[in-house]
Amino acid sequence: MDYRRANRTYLYMILSTLGLVLAMSLWYANGGPTVSILANNILSEGVVLIPALAAVFYSGEKLSVMIPFHKIRIKTVLLVILYVIMLFPMVTFVNAVSMIFVENTVSAISGDVLKMPMWVMILSIGILGPLVEEIVFRGVILQSYQRTGRIVGSILLSSVLFGMMHMNFNQFAYGAVMGIMLALLYEATGTITASFLAHATFNTIEVVMMYANNSALDEAATIAENYIGASGLDTIYYVYLFVAAAIFTVGAILILRLIATIEGRIEFLESIPGRSRFGLELITLPLIIAMVISISYMYLYTLL
């Protein structure tokens, strides 16, 4: 499948997502019963997955080519989990910076999440979401872009689109960053099995943390604020996050290189920085339309 079709497919995903939002709004406006967050998640992933699979089937491509699931070594599995843990400080820092401007979207829905059993949310947010999103973004879209030979551009653009698909600025910020790291993990292994495992691990940890009791952390923050002051605490907090993000991200990159060595792809991974073509040629009119719609919706979302 070529990049032009991938871009049209992304536009269909955005339009389908907005169609779902409109349908849900009309449902509630007409007195429809509340849809559970589980059902909402399934519908949200469905309107992303269906256009992607339809595009692959219509193009005549084999699913195994566009969605490369392959086995990875046990050592790689363990290193992928460690890789994800090392990325948490970076994601936390980006999330914290975005919260200066917009609200934390995950926190806003935490009440609905906690109404469901934890195992249900792990299956929905920790397994289903990552599976669909890896199939679509590290699978269909990234594979289509890479056929142009623009590896750097493919990684960056597919990651930006991955962030935009969340349809809010908060998740866009850390979603795009996480998308780059997941794309690099794909490049280090040659399979979305690894990126799915990383994505699922990340989301599952977030779900478990959401259910964990944070009262002790809240109490500690209150005590620190009393002694240091709110502004001083904020400064120390952001400096700490930045330093931790820098150190742990370096560690994550070293782990990524080790994974690539184990999987026999270290030479390819090392060659990526030299493939400097950014890939502006990958951007077509349907993609521009999709991005404008997405950004406009995210802006309106912040005003609500």
PDB file of C-alpha atoms in Angstrom:
ATOM      1  CA  MET A   1       0.000   0.000   0.000  1.00  0.00           C
ATOM      2  CA  ASP A   2       1.456   3.392  -0.912  1.00  0.00           C
ATOM      3  CA  TYR A   3       1.633   6.478   1.270  1.00  0.00           C
ATOM      4  CA  ARG A   4      -1.140   8.275  -0.617  1.00  0.00           C
ATOM      5  CA  ARG A   5      -3.649   5.589   0.267  1.00  0.00           C
ATOM      6  CA  ALA A   6      -2.357   5.574   3.834  1.00  0.00           C
ATOM      7  CA  ASN A   7      -3.032   9.313   4.053  1.00  0.00           C
ATOM      8  CA  ARG A   8      -6.558   8.920   2.705  1.00  0.00           C
ATOM      9  CA  THR A   9      -7.093   6.132   5.217  1.00  0.00           C
ATOM     10  CA  TYR A  10      -6.000   8.407   8.054  1.00  0.00           C
ATOM     11  CA  LEU A  11      -8.530  11.004   6.900  1.00  0.00           C
ATOM     12  CA  TYR A  12     -11.233   8.327   7.004  1.00  0.00           C
ATOM     13  CA  MET A  13     -10.152   7.447  10.553  1.00  0.00           C
ATOM     14  CA  ILE A  14     -10.472  11.065  11.686  1.00  0.00           C
ATOM     15  CA  LEU A  15     -13.867  11.442  10.011  1.00  0.00           C
ATOM     16  CA  SER A  16     -15.053   8.139  11.506  1.00  0.00           C
ATOM     17  CA  THR A  17     -13.906   9.248  14.956  1.00  0.00           C
ATOM     18  CA  LEU A  18     -15.755  12.556  14.638  1.00  0.00           C
ATOM     19  CA  GLY A  19     -18.784  10.662  13.348  1.00  0.00           C
ATOM     20  CA  LEU A  20     -18.718   8.525  16.483  1.00  0.00           C
ATOM     21  CA  VAL A  21     -18.430  11.645  18.684  1.00  0.00           C
ATOM     22  CA  LEU A  22     -21.419  13.200  16.892  1.00  0.00           C
ATOM     23  CA  ALA A  23     -23.449   9.991  17.146  1.00  0.00           C
ATOM     24  CA  MET A  24     -22.727   9.692  20.876  1.00  0.00           C
ATOM     25  CA  SER A  25     -23.671  13.350  21.399  1.00  0.00           C
ATOM     26  CA  LEU A  26     -27.002  12.839  19.611  1.00  0.00           C
ATOM     27  CA  TRP A  27     -27.548   9.633  21.603  1.00  0.00           C
ATOM     28  CA  TYR A  28     -27.190  11.462  24.899  1.00  0.00           C
ATOM     29  CA  ALA A  29     -29.148  14.505  23.664  1.00  0.00           C
ATOM     30  CA  ASN A  30     -32.096  12.216  22.937  1.00  0.00           C
ATOM     31  CA  GLY A  31     -32.011  10.661  26.401  1.00  0.00           C
ATOM     32  CA  GLY A  32     -30.040   7.540  25.592  1.00  0.00           C
ATOM     33  CA  PRO A  33     -28.570   5.624  28.553  1.00  0.00           C
ATOM     34  CA  THR A  34     -24.942   6.196  29.484  1.00  0.00           C
ATOM     35  CA  VAL A  35     -22.502   4.101  27.473  1.00  0.00           C
ATOM     36  CA  SER A  36     -19.840   2.457  29.635  1.00  0.00           C
ATOM     37  CA  ILE A  37     -16.217   3.411  29.140  1.00  0.00           C
ATOM     38  CA  LEU A  38     -15.553  -0.176  28.017  1.00  0.00           C
ATOM     39  CA  ALA A  39     -18.119   0.073  25.216  1.00  0.00           C
ATOM     40  CA  ASN A  40     -16.845   3.529  24.320  1.00  0.00           C
ATOM     41  CA  ASN A  41     -13.268   2.230  24.075  1.00  0.00           C
ATOM     42  CA  ILE A  42     -14.326  -0.647  21.839  1.00  0.00           C
ATOM     43  CA  LEU A  43     -16.238   1.698  19.524  1.00  0.00           C
ATOM     44  CA  SER A  44     -13.343   4.185  19.456  1.00  0.00           C
ATOM     45  CA  GLU A  45     -10.827   1.510  18.489  1.00  0.00           C
ATOM     46  CA  GLY A  46     -13.238   0.041  15.952  1.00  0.00           C
ATOM     47  CA  VAL A  47     -13.616   3.264  13.964  1.00  0.00           C
ATOM     48  CA  VAL A  48      -9.815   3.393  13.679  1.00  0.00           C
ATOM     49  CA  LEU A  49      -9.213  -0.273  12.868  1.00  0.00           C
ATOM     50  CA  ILE A  50     -11.948  -0.779  10.269  1.00  0.00           C
ATOM     51  CA  PRO A  51     -10.743   1.896   7.773  1.00  0.00           C
ATOM     52  CA  ALA A  52      -7.161   0.618   8.109  1.00  0.00           C
ATOM     53  CA  LEU A  53      -8.067  -3.017   7.436  1.00  0.00           C
ATOM     54  CA  ALA A  54     -10.429  -2.020   4.630  1.00  0.00           C
ATOM     55  CA  ALA A  55      -7.609  -0.069   2.965  1.00  0.00           C
ATOM     56  CA  VAL A  56      -5.264  -3.071   3.178  1.00  0.00           C
ATOM     57  CA  PHE A  57      -7.837  -5.455   1.705  1.00  0.00           C
ATOM     58  CA  TYR A  58      -8.767  -2.983  -1.030  1.00  0.00           C
ATOM     59  CA  SER A  59      -5.114  -2.512  -1.988  1.00  0.00           C
ATOM     60  CA  GLY A  60      -4.649  -6.256  -2.398  1.00  0.00           C
ATOM     61  CA  GLU A  61      -1.737  -6.320   0.064  1.00  0.00           C
ATOM     62  CA  LYS A  62      -1.148  -9.266   2.364  1.00  0.00           C
ATOM     63  CA  LEU A  63      -1.928  -8.562   6.001  1.00  0.00           C
ATOM     64  CA  SER A  64       1.288 -10.311   7.011  1.00  0.00           C
ATOM     65  CA  VAL A  65       3.262  -7.751   4.999  1.00  0.00           C
ATOM     66  CA  MET A  66       1.443  -4.641   6.199  1.00  0.00           C
ATOM     67  CA  ILE A  67       1.101  -5.903   9.778  1.00  0.00           C
ATOM     68  CA  PRO A  68       4.363  -7.791  10.462  1.00  0.00           C
ATOM     69  CA  PHE A  69       3.882  -9.921  13.572  1.00  0.00           C
ATOM     70  CA  HIS A  70       6.949 -12.133  14.115  1.00  0.00           C
ATOM     71  CA  LYS A  71       8.431 -14.007  17.032  1.00  0.00           C
ATOM     72  CA  ILE A  72      10.991 -12.292  19.220  1.00  0.00           C
ATOM     73  CA  ARG A  73      13.516 -13.848  21.582  1.00  0.00           C
ATOM     74  CA  ILE A  74      12.806 -14.228  25.302  1.00  0.00           C
ATOM     75  CA  LYS A  75      15.714 -11.906  26.056  1.00  0.00           C
ATOM     76  CA  THR A  76      14.094  -9.318  23.827  1.00  0.00           C
ATOM     77  CA  VAL A  77      10.768  -9.640  25.672  1.00  0.00           C
ATOM     78  CA  LEU A  78      12.448  -8.904  28.993  1.00  0.00           C
ATOM     79  CA  LEU A  79      14.426  -6.002  27.538  1.00  0.00           C
ATOM     80  CA  VAL A  80      11.292  -4.524  25.957  1.00  0.00           C
ATOM     81  CA  ILE A  81       9.633  -4.417  29.382  1.00  0.00           C
ATOM     82  CA  LEU A  82      12.724  -2.731  30.826  1.00  0.00           C
ATOM     83  CA  TYR A  83      12.730  -0.326  27.866  1.00  0.00           C
ATOM     84  CA  VAL A  84       9.176   0.750  28.700  1.00  0.00           C
ATOM     85  CA  ILE A  85      10.009   1.309  32.357  1.00  0.00           C
ATOM     86  CA  MET A  86      12.960   3.493  31.330  1.00  0.00           C
ATOM     87  CA  LEU A  87      10.637   5.621  29.173  1.00  0.00           C
ATOM     88  CA  PHE A  88       8.216   6.516  31.971  1.00  0.00           C
ATOM     89  CA  PRO A  89      10.200   9.555  33.234  1.00  0.00           C
ATOM     90  CA  MET A  90      10.263  11.048  29.736  1.00  0.00           C
ATOM     91  CA  VAL A  91       6.535  10.507  29.209  1.00  0.00           C
ATOM     92  CA  THR A  92       5.825  11.907  32.678  1.00  0.00           C
ATOM     93  CA  PHE A  93       7.893  15.019  31.927  1.00  0.00           C
ATOM     94  CA  VAL A  94       6.160  15.660  28.592  1.00  0.00           C
ATOM     95  CA  ASN A  95       2.780  15.073  30.220  1.00  0.00           C
ATOM     96  CA  ALA A  96       3.625  17.496  33.035  1.00  0.00           C
ATOM     97  CA  VAL A  97       4.689  20.203  30.580  1.00  0.00           C
ATOM     98  CA  SER A  98       1.501  19.757  28.524  1.00  0.00           C
ATOM     99  CA  MET A  99      -0.558  20.118  31.708  1.00  0.00           C
ATOM    100  CA  ILE A 100       0.719  23.686  32.055  1.00  0.00           C
ATOM    101  CA  PHE A 101      -1.546  24.497  29.101  1.00  0.00           C
ATOM    102  CA  VAL A 102      -4.281  21.819  29.105  1.00  0.00           C
ATOM    103  CA  GLU A 103      -5.887  19.432  31.562  1.00  0.00           C
ATOM    104  CA  ASN A 104      -4.781  15.847  32.097  1.00  0.00           C
ATOM    105  CA  THR A 105      -7.240  13.916  29.957  1.00  0.00           C
ATOM    106  CA  VAL A 106      -6.531  10.551  31.587  1.00  0.00           C
ATOM    107  CA  SER A 107      -7.199  11.984  35.048  1.00  0.00           C
ATOM    108  CA  ALA A 108     -10.456  13.462  33.755  1.00  0.00           C
ATOM    109  CA  ILE A 109     -11.787   9.999  32.850  1.00  0.00           C
ATOM    110  CA  SER A 110     -10.323   8.187  35.855  1.00  0.00           C
ATOM    111  CA  GLY A 111     -13.664   8.271  37.654  1.00  0.00           C
ATOM    112  CA  ASP A 112     -15.334   6.332  34.827  1.00  0.00           C
ATOM    113  CA  VAL A 113     -12.413   3.903  34.653  1.00  0.00           C
ATOM    114  CA  LEU A 114     -12.517   3.134  38.381  1.00  0.00           C
ATOM    115  CA  LYS A 115     -16.206   2.174  38.135  1.00  0.00           C
ATOM    116  CA  MET A 116     -15.139  -0.883  36.120  1.00  0.00           C
ATOM    117  CA  PRO A 117     -13.232  -3.931  37.418  1.00  0.00           C
ATOM    118  CA  MET A 118      -9.500  -3.505  36.948  1.00  0.00           C
ATOM    119  CA  TRP A 119      -9.131  -6.657  34.820  1.00  0.00           C
ATOM    120  CA  VAL A 120     -11.738  -5.319  32.390  1.00  0.00           C
ATOM    121  CA  MET A 121      -9.820  -2.060  31.965  1.00  0.00           C
ATOM    122  CA  ILE A 122      -6.551  -3.956  31.537  1.00  0.00           C
ATOM    123  CA  LEU A 123      -8.138  -5.924  28.691  1.00  0.00           C
ATOM    124  CA  SER A 124      -9.620  -2.775  27.158  1.00  0.00           C
ATOM    125  CA  ILE A 125      -6.934  -0.125  27.703  1.00  0.00           C
ATOM    126  CA  GLY A 126      -3.950  -2.400  28.294  1.00  0.00           C
ATOM    127  CA  ILE A 127      -4.499  -4.964  25.529  1.00  0.00           C
ATOM    128  CA  LEU A 128      -7.172  -4.006  22.986  1.00  0.00           C
ATOM    129  CA  GLY A 129      -6.099  -0.377  22.563  1.00  0.00           C
ATOM    130  CA  PRO A 130      -2.399  -1.131  22.020  1.00  0.00           C
ATOM    131  CA  LEU A 131      -3.195  -4.033  19.672  1.00  0.00           C
ATOM    132  CA  VAL A 132      -5.377  -1.885  17.413  1.00  0.00           C
ATOM    133  CA  GLU A 133      -3.058   1.129  17.518  1.00  0.00           C
ATOM    134  CA  GLU A 134       0.056  -0.896  16.729  1.00  0.00           C
ATOM    135  CA  ILE A 135      -1.692  -2.621  13.831  1.00  0.00           C
ATOM    136  CA  VAL A 136      -2.703   0.768  12.447  1.00  0.00           C
ATOM    137  CA  PHE A 137       0.256   3.064  13.191  1.00  0.00           C
ATOM    138  CA  ARG A 138       3.371   0.869  13.389  1.00  0.00           C
ATOM    139  CA  GLY A 139       1.735  -1.506  10.947  1.00  0.00           C
ATOM    140  CA  VAL A 140      -0.359  -0.088   8.107  1.00  0.00           C
ATOM    141  CA  ILE A 141       0.728   3.575   8.193  1.00  0.00           C
ATOM    142  CA  LEU A 142       4.438   3.159   9.013  1.00  0.00           C
ATOM    143  CA  GLN A 143       4.861   0.304   6.505  1.00  0.00           C
ATOM    144  CA  SER A 144       3.200   2.361   3.771  1.00  0.00           C
ATOM    145  CA  TYR A 145       5.400   5.380   4.447  1.00  0.00           C
ATOM    146  CA  GLN A 146       8.626   3.391   4.603  1.00  0.00           C
ATOM    147  CA  ARG A 147       8.169   2.127   1.063  1.00  0.00           C
ATOM    148  CA  THR A 148       9.263   5.582  -0.068  1.00  0.00           C
ATOM    149  CA  GLY A 149      12.658   5.004   1.582  1.00  0.00           C
ATOM    150  CA  ARG A 150      12.148   7.983   3.900  1.00  0.00           C
ATOM    151  CA  ILE A 151      12.761   6.178   7.180  1.00  0.00           C
ATOM    152  CA  VAL A 152      13.215   9.256   9.386  1.00  0.00           C
ATOM    153  CA  GLY A 153      10.186  10.979   7.867  1.00  0.00           C
ATOM    154  CA  SER A 154       8.112   7.824   8.220  1.00  0.00           C
ATOM    155  CA  ILE A 155       8.941   7.496  11.914  1.00  0.00           C
ATOM    156  CA  LEU A 156       8.266  11.161  12.704  1.00  0.00           C
ATOM    157  CA  LEU A 157       5.099  11.583  10.661  1.00  0.00           C
ATOM    158  CA  SER A 158       3.482   8.300  11.752  1.00  0.00           C
ATOM    159  CA  SER A 159       4.228   9.250  15.365  1.00  0.00           C
ATOM    160  CA  VAL A 160       2.660  12.704  14.999  1.00  0.00           C
ATOM    161  CA  LEU A 161      -0.433  11.114  13.477  1.00  0.00           C
ATOM    162  CA  PHE A 162      -0.533   8.598  16.324  1.00  0.00           C
ATOM    163  CA  GLY A 163      -0.548  11.478  18.811  1.00  0.00           C
ATOM    164  CA  MET A 164      -3.211  13.372  16.875  1.00  0.00           C
ATOM    165  CA  MET A 165      -5.481  10.351  16.780  1.00  0.00           C
ATOM    166  CA  HIS A 166      -6.041  10.789  20.530  1.00  0.00           C
ATOM    167  CA  MET A 167      -7.887  14.017  19.652  1.00  0.00           C
ATOM    168  CA  ASN A 168      -6.682  16.107  22.610  1.00  0.00           C
ATOM    169  CA  PHE A 169      -3.509  18.135  23.130  1.00  0.00           C
ATOM    170  CA  ASN A 170      -2.526  16.407  26.377  1.00  0.00           C
ATOM    171  CA  GLN A 171      -2.371  12.896  24.934  1.00  0.00           C
ATOM    172  CA  PHE A 172      -1.098  14.243  21.614  1.00  0.00           C
ATOM    173  CA  ALA A 173       2.034  15.566  23.329  1.00  0.00           C
ATOM    174  CA  TYR A 174       3.213  12.402  25.022  1.00  0.00           C
ATOM    175  CA  GLY A 175       1.538  10.167  22.427  1.00  0.00           C
ATOM    176  CA  ALA A 176       3.724  11.585  19.659  1.00  0.00           C
ATOM    177  CA  VAL A 177       6.869  11.148  21.763  1.00  0.00           C
ATOM    178  CA  MET A 178       5.889   7.623  22.720  1.00  0.00           C
ATOM    179  CA  GLY A 179       5.070   6.952  19.061  1.00  0.00           C
ATOM    180  CA  ILE A 180       8.668   7.748  18.084  1.00  0.00           C
ATOM    181  CA  MET A 181      10.044   5.377  20.718  1.00  0.00           C
ATOM    182  CA  LEU A 182       7.639   2.611  19.658  1.00  0.00           C
ATOM    183  CA  ALA A 183       8.570   3.134  15.997  1.00  0.00           C
ATOM    184  CA  LEU A 184      12.263   2.874  16.899  1.00  0.00           C
ATOM    185  CA  LEU A 185      11.508  -0.335  18.770  1.00  0.00           C
ATOM    186  CA  TYR A 186       9.853  -1.662  15.626  1.00  0.00           C
ATOM    187  CA  GLU A 187      12.952  -0.723  13.628  1.00  0.00           C
ATOM    188  CA  ALA A 188      15.149  -2.487  16.192  1.00  0.00           C
ATOM    189  CA  THR A 189      13.172  -5.736  15.904  1.00  0.00           C
ATOM    190  CA  GLY A 190      11.432  -5.678  12.526  1.00  0.00           C
ATOM    191  CA  THR A 191       8.126  -6.687  14.091  1.00  0.00           C
ATOM    192  CA  ILE A 192       5.186  -4.969  15.750  1.00  0.00           C
ATOM    193  CA  THR A 193       5.130  -7.820  18.237  1.00  0.00           C
ATOM    194  CA  ALA A 194       7.744  -5.839  20.159  1.00  0.00           C
ATOM    195  CA  SER A 195       5.985  -2.468  19.859  1.00  0.00           C
ATOM    196  CA  PHE A 196       2.679  -4.069  20.886  1.00  0.00           C
ATOM    197  CA  LEU A 197       4.318  -5.647  23.931  1.00  0.00           C
ATOM    198  CA  ALA A 198       5.834  -2.283  24.895  1.00  0.00           C
ATOM    199  CA  HIS A 199       2.581  -0.396  24.313  1.00  0.00           C
ATOM    200  CA  ALA A 200       0.555  -2.971  26.250  1.00  0.00           C
ATOM    201  CA  THR A 201       3.028  -2.908  29.132  1.00  0.00           C
ATOM    202  CA  PHE A 202       2.932   0.893  29.286  1.00  0.00           C
ATOM    203  CA  ASN A 203      -0.874   1.091  29.242  1.00  0.00           C
ATOM    204  CA  THR A 204      -1.291  -1.752  31.727  1.00  0.00           C
ATOM    205  CA  ILE A 205       1.061  -0.077  34.196  1.00  0.00           C
ATOM    206  CA  GLU A 206      -0.948   3.138  33.814  1.00  0.00           C
ATOM    207  CA  VAL A 207      -4.205   1.286  34.521  1.00  0.00           C
ATOM    208  CA  VAL A 208      -2.778  -0.419  37.605  1.00  0.00           C
ATOM    209  CA  MET A 209      -1.402   2.905  38.863  1.00  0.00           C
ATOM    210  CA  MET A 210      -4.812   4.488  38.352  1.00  0.00           C
ATOM    211  CA  TYR A 211      -6.341   1.900  40.675  1.00  0.00           C
ATOM    212  CA  ALA A 212      -3.521   2.200  43.208  1.00  0.00           C
ATOM    213  CA  ASN A 213      -4.023   4.224  46.365  1.00  0.00           C
ATOM    214  CA  ASN A 214      -2.334   7.606  45.861  1.00  0.00           C
ATOM    215  CA  SER A 215      -3.288   9.127  49.214  1.00  0.00           C
ATOM    216  CA  ALA A 216       0.267   8.763  50.575  1.00  0.00           C
ATOM    217  CA  LEU A 217       1.651  10.640  47.572  1.00  0.00           C
ATOM    218  CA  ASP A 218      -0.940  13.380  47.976  1.00  0.00           C
ATOM    219  CA  GLU A 219      -0.029  13.752  51.666  1.00  0.00           C
ATOM    220  CA  ALA A 220       3.680  13.948  50.840  1.00  0.00           C
ATOM    221  CA  ALA A 221       3.005  16.637  48.238  1.00  0.00           C
ATOM    222  CA  THR A 222       1.024  18.665  50.773  1.00  0.00           C
ATOM    223  CA  ILE A 223       3.832  18.484  53.360  1.00  0.00           C
ATOM    224  CA  ALA A 224       6.440  19.477  50.745  1.00  0.00           C
ATOM    225  CA  GLU A 225       4.321  22.415  49.620  1.00  0.00           C
ATOM    226  CA  ASN A 226       4.013  23.668  53.209  1.00  0.00           C
ATOM    227  CA  TYR A 227       7.800  23.714  53.612  1.00  0.00           C
ATOM    228  CA  ILE A 228       8.902  24.779  50.138  1.00  0.00           C
ATOM    229  CA  GLY A 229       5.933  26.721  48.811  1.00  0.00           C
ATOM    230  CA  ALA A 230       3.833  25.986  45.749  1.00  0.00           C
ATOM    231  CA  SER A 231       6.018  27.836  43.221  1.00  0.00           C
ATOM    232  CA  GLY A 232       9.230  26.382  44.623  1.00  0.00           C
ATOM    233  CA  LEU A 233       7.756  22.917  44.626  1.00  0.00           C
ATOM    234  CA  ASP A 234       6.725  23.304  40.976  1.00  0.00           C
ATOM    235  CA  THR A 235      10.235  24.379  39.978  1.00  0.00           C
ATOM    236  CA  ILE A 236      11.887  21.506  41.817  1.00  0.00           C
ATOM    237  CA  TYR A 237       9.359  19.087  40.365  1.00  0.00           C
ATOM    238  CA  TYR A 238       9.981  20.095  36.742  1.00  0.00           C
ATOM    239  CA  VAL A 239      13.754  20.123  37.168  1.00  0.00           C
ATOM    240  CA  TYR A 240      13.622  16.688  38.752  1.00  0.00           C
ATOM    241  CA  LEU A 241      11.437  15.334  35.947  1.00  0.00           C
ATOM    242  CA  PHE A 242      13.699  16.802  33.262  1.00  0.00           C
ATOM    243  CA  VAL A 243      16.864  15.336  34.778  1.00  0.00           C
ATOM    244  CA  ALA A 244      15.211  11.941  35.340  1.00  0.00           C
ATOM    245  CA  ALA A 245      13.812  11.966  31.785  1.00  0.00           C
ATOM    246  CA  ALA A 246      17.238  12.738  30.289  1.00  0.00           C
ATOM    247  CA  ILE A 247      19.057  10.040  32.265  1.00  0.00           C
ATOM    248  CA  PHE A 248      16.460   7.306  31.779  1.00  0.00           C
ATOM    249  CA  THR A 249      15.954   8.073  28.082  1.00  0.00           C
ATOM    250  CA  VAL A 250      19.682   7.575  27.487  1.00  0.00           C
ATOM    251  CA  GLY A 251      19.319   4.245  29.268  1.00  0.00           C
ATOM    252  CA  ALA A 252      16.350   3.369  27.064  1.00  0.00           C
ATOM    253  CA  ILE A 253      18.367   4.082  23.919  1.00  0.00           C
ATOM    254  CA  LEU A 254      21.158   1.816  25.140  1.00  0.00           C
ATOM    255  CA  ILE A 255      18.594  -0.927  25.753  1.00  0.00           C
ATOM    256  CA  LEU A 256      17.198  -0.317  22.265  1.00  0.00           C
ATOM    257  CA  ARG A 257      20.655  -0.892  20.779  1.00  0.00           C
ATOM    258  CA  LEU A 258      20.993  -4.107  22.773  1.00  0.00           C
ATOM    259  CA  ILE A 259      17.617  -5.294  21.496  1.00  0.00           C
ATOM    260  CA  ALA A 260      18.659  -4.541  17.914  1.00  0.00           C
ATOM    261  CA  THR A 261      21.885  -6.481  18.426  1.00  0.00           C
ATOM    262  CA  ILE A 262      20.017  -9.514  19.757  1.00  0.00           C
ATOM    263  CA  GLU A 263      17.532  -9.383  16.871  1.00  0.00           C
ATOM    264  CA  GLY A 264      20.287  -8.897  14.264  1.00  0.00           C
ATOM    265  CA  ARG A 265      19.197  -5.398  13.221  1.00  0.00           C
ATOM    266  CA  ILE A 266      21.835  -3.190  14.823  1.00  0.00           C
ATOM    267  CA  GLU A 267      23.340  -2.120  11.496  1.00  0.00           C
ATOM    268  CA  PHE A 268      19.946  -1.018  10.212  1.00  0.00           C
ATOM    269  CA  LEU A 269      19.149   0.832  13.444  1.00  0.00           C
ATOM    270  CA  GLU A 270      22.480   2.654  13.345  1.00  0.00           C
ATOM    271  CA  SER A 271      21.895   3.650   9.725  1.00  0.00           C
ATOM    272  CA  ILE A 272      18.629   5.497  10.502  1.00  0.00           C
ATOM    273  CA  PRO A 273      20.205   8.868  11.508  1.00  0.00           C
ATOM    274  CA  GLY A 274      22.017   8.950   8.170  1.00  0.00           C
ATOM    275  CA  ARG A 275      18.739   8.646   6.300  1.00  0.00           C
ATOM    276  CA  SER A 276      18.135  12.348   6.728  1.00  0.00           C
ATOM    277  CA  ARG A 277      15.329  12.863   4.237  1.00  0.00           C
ATOM    278  CA  PHE A 278      12.571  14.210   6.465  1.00  0.00           C
ATOM    279  CA  GLY A 279       9.765  13.124   4.181  1.00  0.00           C
ATOM    280  CA  LEU A 280       7.727  16.245   3.460  1.00  0.00           C
ATOM    281  CA  GLU A 281       6.807  14.501   0.212  1.00  0.00           C
ATOM    282  CA  LEU A 282       4.769  12.090   2.330  1.00  0.00           C
ATOM    283  CA  ILE A 283       2.261  14.854   3.093  1.00  0.00           C
ATOM    284  CA  THR A 284      -0.685  14.983   0.696  1.00  0.00           C
ATOM    285  CA  LEU A 285      -3.898  17.022   0.593  1.00  0.00           C
ATOM    286  CA  PRO A 286      -6.070  14.394   2.361  1.00  0.00           C
ATOM    287  CA  LEU A 287      -3.522  14.253   5.175  1.00  0.00           C
ATOM    288  CA  ILE A 288      -3.464  18.055   5.491  1.00  0.00           C
ATOM    289  CA  ILE A 289      -7.263  18.057   5.697  1.00  0.00           C
ATOM    290  CA  ALA A 290      -7.162  15.341   8.367  1.00  0.00           C
ATOM    291  CA  MET A 291      -4.567  17.239  10.402  1.00  0.00           C
ATOM    292  CA  VAL A 292      -6.495  20.512  10.191  1.00  0.00           C
ATOM    293  CA  ILE A 293      -9.685  18.770  11.326  1.00  0.00           C
ATOM    294  CA  SER A 294      -7.865  17.052  14.173  1.00  0.00           C
ATOM    295  CA  ILE A 295      -6.123  20.222  15.410  1.00  0.00           C
ATOM    296  CA  SER A 296      -9.379  22.200  15.166  1.00  0.00           C
ATOM    297  CA  TYR A 297     -11.208  19.580  17.201  1.00  0.00           C
ATOM    298  CA  MET A 298      -8.442  19.499  19.822  1.00  0.00           C
ATOM    299  CA  TYR A 299      -8.601  23.289  20.119  1.00  0.00           C
ATOM    300  CA  LEU A 300     -12.386  23.230  20.541  1.00  0.00           C
ATOM    301  CA  TYR A 301     -11.973  20.429  23.097  1.00  0.00           C
ATOM    302  CA  THR A 302      -9.810  22.708  25.259  1.00  0.00           C
ATOM    303  CA  LEU A 303     -12.562  25.361  25.236  1.00  0.00           C
ATOM    304  CA  LEU A 304     -15.248  23.008  26.570  1.00  0.00           C
TER     305      LEU A 304
END
